[in-house]
Amino acid sequence: MSWAGCVRAANGVAIVLCLAACKANSSAQRAAPPSQPIVSSVAPTVLAIVAKPAETVSVAGREPSVRPLLVPQAARALTPSSHFDINFWGNAVNTHTLLDAAGKGAVPVSEARFLWGQGQLYVAFYAGDLDLEVREKSHDGPVWKDDSVTLSFFTEAGKKRLISVSPTGVLADGTCPGDAKNLGDTRCDLHWESHARVGVDYDGTLNKLGDFDEEWNIQFAIPLRALDAAPEPGTRLRFALDRCDMAFDGQRACGAWGTSLTPAELVLQ
Amino acid sequence: MSTLAFGAFGDVRPPNPNDTANFPDGILSKIFSGMQAKGMTLAVDAGDHCFQSSISSGSYCHTQFGHFMNDMTTNYFGKLLPTMGNHEGCGTNAATTGNCTTWTSGLVHDYLVDIVQPATGQSSSPYYSIAVYGAWGTAKFVHVAANAWTSAQNTWLTNTLNVPTDYTFVMRHEPSNDTRAQGVTPSEALYSSHYSAGTLTLSITGHTHLVQLPGGTLPYGDQFGATQAYEVILGNAGAPLDAGPYYGYATLTRRASDGAIVAQEYEAVSSDGVTPLNNVADTSFRFAINPNGSPNSNTTLP
């Protein structure tokens, strides 16, 4: 290609998109001999650059984390799986990014969506994670020491039912005092079973650092009766969800939606 | 260009596949308006503009590409030079290992038609380069498609990097130590050779959803990937954050006094994804490099 393939922008801004290497027309440039290979396979195109003032884009602010989440009915039953079906979850209510103790978006980012139907509470949980750390393999084992998410449902008696699940689908559940940090609290009763079904998916390699893990997902189907909740519109569940990212050297960051002191609320629609 | 200056960002997608309703329009709009406010008339991105589970054309990514372009044209009036990521590639669920060897159909073709064509004026190839020049000298921007690696691209990259210019910026989605994409290892070998010869200024990458300075493990540590001396990661433009308190972008500007490129990261939106941060400079993320890629200890902004 010849140097003539270069085009200077008509408005005088010296930016060119070239079919061939562009000839320097400045004394500061280093000219390449014509025998040099082409710089680009791009057809000559003038890049007109017009300076205009920036426009302001408004972004709606986040409501407090304790706001009720109005949970729509699912159009059909769900068998939890590794597949995120937008035709099912598209209508779900979304926490968006979980918040840290300071009220800021917790990083790595996590979020959860909710639907209900067929007597089930459906939950889709997403977690960004560059270092998947999961070792527990036993039901009711210390899942909370791994990368995991915990759902807490508060009862009238000042207790809460906890369901913790890891990215590999290992589940622990039990009933604890309202102030228990996790199912490892000796006051917790692990005999309670949620009968939750889960489907999991993770992108990465477990317990291996520096290999670019990316994220994990868990889908839940939790029988509402197991939570002493009526499967009907208007039912309200006091609720919290939390996820602490586990790194190779221990806990790194936690995000939550609702807490034991200020539970969030799910309202079935 | 009267001054060598450009914006840079990477990784814009919703957390889950096919979820166009949660495309990060708000974050991306703030990034584009921020670059506009900083006077950037040229910008590069490090890839990943959508998320769909299949590699079909006319599907969710096609719609999300429309979101991307609308966010850009509404808020930014300069030119964008996009880079192909694994999310524009040929792997189911955007697998990083996916590799396209043709791009005349499917998702990768949508990317070429929907983003590359309107941005650059060509849609024939996911890899390309441009040259810019001014009184300050010459620079080439070389956009590698590591998820569309072929022997032809290898030849093109070899020849392109051999064209002498004062500044050479290489854009590739995956960072140097994520070698799952087929083009990373061979392109990195060329980068390394040119860096050693003083003919590579900076490699701009993304893929991991954070920022990482050249030449080490700062600011977020080794578990998030060590960079080469000539490599920066800019992957915090809307995809769910892996580290760091904000979504943002960088500007890279030539300092007239010594020709160094000074890079500065700006905070566009808080990690909650909605709270604007008004383009505050992240004072922990600024560095300067010479045209030959060597560090410059003076990080004073032009």
PDB file of C-alpha atoms in Angstrom, chain A residues 7-8 13-18 21-26 28-33 36-43 45-62 83-84 86-87 94 96-97 99 103-109 111 113 126 128-131 203 209-212 214-215 217 247-249 252, chain B residues 1-2 13 15-19 22 26 29-30 33 36-37 41-42 51 53 60 74-75 77-79 87 96 119-122 124-125 127-138 140 156 159-160 162-167 175 177-178 180 207-210 222-225 240-245 247 270-274 276:
ATOM      1  CA  VAL A   7      -6.401  10.442   5.229  1.00  0.00           C
ATOM      2  CA  ARG A   8      -6.268  13.486   7.402  1.00  0.00           C
ATOM      3  CA  VAL A  13      -7.703  17.219  13.819  1.00  0.00           C
ATOM      4  CA  ALA A  14      -4.723  15.092  13.050  1.00  0.00           C
ATOM      5  CA  ILE A  15      -6.070  11.619  13.604  1.00  0.00           C
ATOM      6  CA  VAL A  16      -6.129   9.121  10.833  1.00  0.00           C
ATOM      7  CA  LEU A  17      -7.339   5.616  10.316  1.00  0.00           C
ATOM      8  CA  CYS A  18      -5.130   4.062   7.732  1.00  0.00           C
ATOM      9  CA  ALA A  21       1.264   2.878   7.495  1.00  0.00           C
ATOM     10  CA  CYS A  22       0.764   6.576   7.809  1.00  0.00           C
ATOM     11  CA  LYS A  23       3.392   8.915   6.574  1.00  0.00           C
ATOM     12  CA  ALA A  24       4.771  11.217   9.119  1.00  0.00           C
ATOM     13  CA  ASN A  25       4.109  14.803   8.267  1.00  0.00           C
ATOM     14  CA  SER A  26       5.716  16.097  11.385  1.00  0.00           C
ATOM     15  CA  ALA A  28       9.092  14.677  15.133  1.00  0.00           C
ATOM     16  CA  GLN A  29       7.963  11.530  13.413  1.00  0.00           C
ATOM     17  CA  ARG A  30      10.044   8.604  12.375  1.00  0.00           C
ATOM     18  CA  ALA A  31       9.179   7.810   8.788  1.00  0.00           C
ATOM     19  CA  ALA A  32       8.987   4.169   7.804  1.00  0.00           C
ATOM     20  CA  PRO A  33      10.324   3.180   4.422  1.00  0.00           C
ATOM     21  CA  GLN A  36       7.477  -1.641   5.652  1.00  0.00           C
ATOM     22  CA  PRO A  37       4.467  -3.866   6.232  1.00  0.00           C
ATOM     23  CA  ILE A  38       1.108  -2.297   6.532  1.00  0.00           C
ATOM     24  CA  VAL A  39      -0.027  -1.055   9.883  1.00  0.00           C
ATOM     25  CA  SER A  40      -3.635  -1.891   9.388  1.00  0.00           C
ATOM     26  CA  SER A  41      -6.156  -3.669   7.248  1.00  0.00           C
ATOM     27  CA  VAL A  42      -8.620  -0.913   7.943  1.00  0.00           C
ATOM     28  CA  ALA A  43     -10.115   1.016   5.063  1.00  0.00           C
ATOM     29  CA  THR A  45     -11.748   6.524   7.160  1.00  0.00           C
ATOM     30  CA  VAL A  46     -11.793  10.070   8.360  1.00  0.00           C
ATOM     31  CA  LEU A  47     -12.337  10.284  12.057  1.00  0.00           C
ATOM     32  CA  ALA A  48     -14.106  13.549  12.570  1.00  0.00           C
ATOM     33  CA  ILE A  49     -13.795  14.710  16.137  1.00  0.00           C
ATOM     34  CA  VAL A  50     -16.134  17.392  17.292  1.00  0.00           C
ATOM     35  CA  ALA A  51     -15.833  18.788  20.760  1.00  0.00           C
ATOM     36  CA  LYS A  52     -19.175  19.109  22.507  1.00  0.00           C
ATOM     37  CA  PRO A  53     -19.974  19.641  26.153  1.00  0.00           C
ATOM     38  CA  ALA A  54     -20.618  16.576  28.219  1.00  0.00           C
ATOM     39  CA  GLU A  55     -24.205  15.775  29.076  1.00  0.00           C
ATOM     40  CA  THR A  56     -25.275  14.983  32.567  1.00  0.00           C
ATOM     41  CA  VAL A  57     -26.822  11.588  33.082  1.00  0.00           C
ATOM     42  CA  SER A  58     -28.864  11.095  36.182  1.00  0.00           C
ATOM     43  CA  VAL A  59     -28.554   7.838  38.066  1.00  0.00           C
ATOM     44  CA  ALA A  60     -31.218   6.840  40.503  1.00  0.00           C
ATOM     45  CA  GLY A  61     -29.998   6.424  44.064  1.00  0.00           C
ATOM     46  CA  ARG A  62     -30.268   3.178  45.973  1.00  0.00           C
ATOM     47  CA  HIS A  83     -28.243 -22.527  33.860  1.00  0.00           C
ATOM     48  CA  PHE A  84     -29.386 -18.944  34.383  1.00  0.00           C
ATOM     49  CA  ILE A  86     -33.457 -15.112  31.747  1.00  0.00           C
ATOM     50  CA  ASN A  87     -36.963 -16.128  30.696  1.00  0.00           C
ATOM     51  CA  ASN A  94     -33.176  -7.856  42.541  1.00  0.00           C
ATOM     52  CA  HIS A  96     -28.486  -5.391  43.186  1.00  0.00           C
ATOM     53  CA  THR A  97     -25.047  -5.054  44.758  1.00  0.00           C
ATOM     54  CA  LEU A  99     -23.725  -3.566  50.802  1.00  0.00           C
ATOM     55  CA  GLY A 103     -23.316   1.004  53.412  1.00  0.00           C
ATOM     56  CA  LYS A 104     -21.087   0.927  50.371  1.00  0.00           C
ATOM     57  CA  GLY A 105     -21.213  -1.655  47.626  1.00  0.00           C
ATOM     58  CA  ALA A 106     -19.405  -4.749  48.854  1.00  0.00           C
ATOM     59  CA  VAL A 107     -16.561  -5.936  46.636  1.00  0.00           C
ATOM     60  CA  PRO A 108     -16.331  -8.487  45.139  1.00  0.00           C
ATOM     61  CA  VAL A 109     -19.819  -7.792  43.927  1.00  0.00           C
ATOM     62  CA  GLU A 111     -26.473  -9.806  44.239  1.00  0.00           C
ATOM     63  CA  ARG A 113     -32.981 -12.177  42.933  1.00  0.00           C
ATOM     64  CA  TYR A 126     -24.524 -14.228  41.931  1.00  0.00           C
ATOM     65  CA  GLY A 128     -17.966 -12.305  41.566  1.00  0.00           C
ATOM     66  CA  ASP A 129     -14.880 -14.100  42.842  1.00  0.00           C
ATOM     67  CA  LEU A 130     -11.297 -14.288  41.574  1.00  0.00           C
ATOM     68  CA  ASP A 131     -10.253 -16.889  44.131  1.00  0.00           C
ATOM     69  CA  ASP A 203     -16.304 -20.432  36.716  1.00  0.00           C
ATOM     70  CA  LEU A 209      -4.624 -19.049  43.540  1.00  0.00           C
ATOM     71  CA  GLY A 210      -3.886 -16.892  40.534  1.00  0.00           C
ATOM     72  CA  ASP A 211      -5.716 -18.885  37.892  1.00  0.00           C
ATOM     73  CA  PHE A 212      -8.376 -16.273  37.165  1.00  0.00           C
ATOM     74  CA  GLU A 214     -14.395 -15.376  37.821  1.00  0.00           C
ATOM     75  CA  GLU A 215     -17.719 -15.976  39.521  1.00  0.00           C
ATOM     76  CA  ASN A 217     -23.992 -18.757  41.019  1.00  0.00           C
ATOM     77  CA  ALA A 247      -9.473 -15.605  49.979  1.00  0.00           C
ATOM     78  CA  PHE A 248      -6.568 -18.007  50.252  1.00  0.00           C
ATOM     79  CA  ASP A 249      -5.460 -16.156  53.357  1.00  0.00           C
ATOM     80  CA  ARG A 252     -11.639 -10.678  52.776  1.00  0.00           C
TER      81      ARG A 252
ATOM     82  CA  MET B   1      -4.053  15.037  17.157  1.00  0.00           C
ATOM     83  CA  SER B   2      -2.652  18.204  18.626  1.00  0.00           C
ATOM     84  CA  ARG B  13     -21.335  -6.366  31.020  1.00  0.00           C
ATOM     85  CA  PRO B  15     -23.344 -10.221  35.918  1.00  0.00           C
ATOM     86  CA  ASN B  16     -25.553 -12.879  34.368  1.00  0.00           C
ATOM     87  CA  PRO B  17     -25.904 -14.022  30.764  1.00  0.00           C
ATOM     88  CA  ASN B  18     -28.718 -12.682  28.577  1.00  0.00           C
ATOM     89  CA  ASP B  19     -29.674 -10.153  31.242  1.00  0.00           C
ATOM     90  CA  ASN B  22     -29.130  -5.193  34.018  1.00  0.00           C
ATOM     91  CA  GLY B  26     -25.615   4.041  34.318  1.00  0.00           C
ATOM     92  CA  SER B  29     -22.719   6.609  30.785  1.00  0.00           C
ATOM     93  CA  LYS B  30     -20.746   8.122  33.647  1.00  0.00           C
ATOM     94  CA  SER B  33     -19.302  11.557  30.183  1.00  0.00           C
ATOM     95  CA  GLN B  36     -15.735  13.771  27.638  1.00  0.00           C
ATOM     96  CA  ALA B  37     -15.351  16.161  30.556  1.00  0.00           C
ATOM     97  CA  THR B  41     -11.214  12.939  21.903  1.00  0.00           C
ATOM     98  CA  LEU B  42      -9.951   9.384  21.584  1.00  0.00           C
ATOM     99  CA  PHE B  51     -22.916 -11.184  28.110  1.00  0.00           C
ATOM    100  CA  SER B  53     -24.838 -17.606  26.863  1.00  0.00           C
ATOM    101  CA  TYR B  60     -28.936 -10.641  23.617  1.00  0.00           C
ATOM    102  CA  THR B  74     -25.201  10.177  24.242  1.00  0.00           C
ATOM    103  CA  ASN B  75     -22.305  11.048  26.503  1.00  0.00           C
ATOM    104  CA  PHE B  77     -18.307  12.778  21.198  1.00  0.00           C
ATOM    105  CA  GLY B  78     -14.826  11.502  20.548  1.00  0.00           C
ATOM    106  CA  LYS B  79     -13.769   8.298  18.838  1.00  0.00           C
ATOM    107  CA  HIS B  87     -17.585 -12.118  25.644  1.00  0.00           C
ATOM    108  CA  THR B  96     -12.173 -17.565  27.894  1.00  0.00           C
ATOM    109  CA  ALA B 119     -16.507   3.107  15.844  1.00  0.00           C
ATOM    110  CA  THR B 120     -13.714   2.567  13.335  1.00  0.00           C
ATOM    111  CA  GLY B 121     -15.315   2.404   9.913  1.00  0.00           C
ATOM    112  CA  GLN B 122     -14.343  -1.200   9.249  1.00  0.00           C
ATOM    113  CA  SER B 124     -13.698  -6.897   8.221  1.00  0.00           C
ATOM    114  CA  SER B 125     -11.557  -7.996  11.148  1.00  0.00           C
ATOM    115  CA  TYR B 127      -7.978  -7.127  15.028  1.00  0.00           C
ATOM    116  CA  TYR B 128      -6.777  -3.869  13.582  1.00  0.00           C
ATOM    117  CA  SER B 129      -4.558  -0.917  14.211  1.00  0.00           C
ATOM    118  CA  ILE B 130      -4.558   2.785  13.668  1.00  0.00           C
ATOM    119  CA  ALA B 131      -1.876   5.392  13.609  1.00  0.00           C
ATOM    120  CA  VAL B 132      -2.188   8.896  14.928  1.00  0.00           C
ATOM    121  CA  TYR B 133       0.205  11.723  14.638  1.00  0.00           C
ATOM    122  CA  GLY B 134       0.790  15.350  15.413  1.00  0.00           C
ATOM    123  CA  ALA B 135       3.593  17.758  16.095  1.00  0.00           C
ATOM    124  CA  TRP B 136       4.460  15.544  19.071  1.00  0.00           C
ATOM    125  CA  GLY B 137       5.259  12.536  16.871  1.00  0.00           C
ATOM    126  CA  THR B 138       3.578   9.303  15.893  1.00  0.00           C
ATOM    127  CA  LYS B 140       0.106   3.385  16.807  1.00  0.00           C
ATOM    128  CA  TRP B 156      -0.243  -9.162  11.023  1.00  0.00           C
ATOM    129  CA  ASN B 159       4.469  -6.894  10.889  1.00  0.00           C
ATOM    130  CA  THR B 160       2.467  -4.173  12.601  1.00  0.00           C
ATOM    131  CA  ASN B 162       7.692  -3.753  13.408  1.00  0.00           C
ATOM    132  CA  VAL B 163       6.445  -0.472  11.981  1.00  0.00           C
ATOM    133  CA  PRO B 164       8.404   2.207  13.807  1.00  0.00           C
ATOM    134  CA  THR B 165       6.466   4.865  15.655  1.00  0.00           C
ATOM    135  CA  ASP B 166       7.369   7.006  18.625  1.00  0.00           C
ATOM    136  CA  TYR B 167       4.702   5.404  20.801  1.00  0.00           C
ATOM    137  CA  PRO B 175      -3.809  -9.978  30.735  1.00  0.00           C
ATOM    138  CA  ASN B 177      -0.876 -14.384  32.816  1.00  0.00           C
ATOM    139  CA  ASP B 178      -4.306 -15.589  31.740  1.00  0.00           C
ATOM    140  CA  ARG B 180      -6.379 -19.589  28.300  1.00  0.00           C
ATOM    141  CA  HIS B 207     -10.710  -9.210  31.792  1.00  0.00           C
ATOM    142  CA  THR B 208     -10.317  -9.080  35.553  1.00  0.00           C
ATOM    143  CA  HIS B 209     -12.697  -6.530  36.963  1.00  0.00           C
ATOM    144  CA  LEU B 210     -10.281  -4.235  38.732  1.00  0.00           C
ATOM    145  CA  ASP B 222      -0.995 -11.116  43.683  1.00  0.00           C
ATOM    146  CA  GLN B 223      -4.224 -13.079  43.806  1.00  0.00           C
ATOM    147  CA  PHE B 224      -5.602 -10.663  41.251  1.00  0.00           C
ATOM    148  CA  GLY B 225      -2.789 -11.092  38.800  1.00  0.00           C
ATOM    149  CA  PRO B 240     -19.152  -6.774  38.554  1.00  0.00           C
ATOM    150  CA  LEU B 241     -16.135  -5.538  40.504  1.00  0.00           C
ATOM    151  CA  ASP B 242     -13.568  -8.027  41.774  1.00  0.00           C
ATOM    152  CA  ALA B 243     -11.627  -5.468  43.791  1.00  0.00           C
ATOM    153  CA  GLY B 244     -11.511  -1.760  44.429  1.00  0.00           C
ATOM    154  CA  PRO B 245     -14.102   0.731  45.629  1.00  0.00           C
ATOM    155  CA  TYR B 247     -16.009   1.831  38.633  1.00  0.00           C
ATOM    156  CA  SER B 270     -19.117   3.911  43.592  1.00  0.00           C
ATOM    157  CA  SER B 271     -18.973   0.153  44.048  1.00  0.00           C
ATOM    158  CA  ASP B 272     -22.718   0.078  44.698  1.00  0.00           C
ATOM    159  CA  GLY B 273     -23.078   0.709  40.990  1.00  0.00           C
ATOM    160  CA  VAL B 274     -25.273   3.773  41.316  1.00  0.00           C
ATOM    161  CA  PRO B 276     -21.781   9.030  41.201  1.00  0.00           C
TER     162      PRO B 276
END
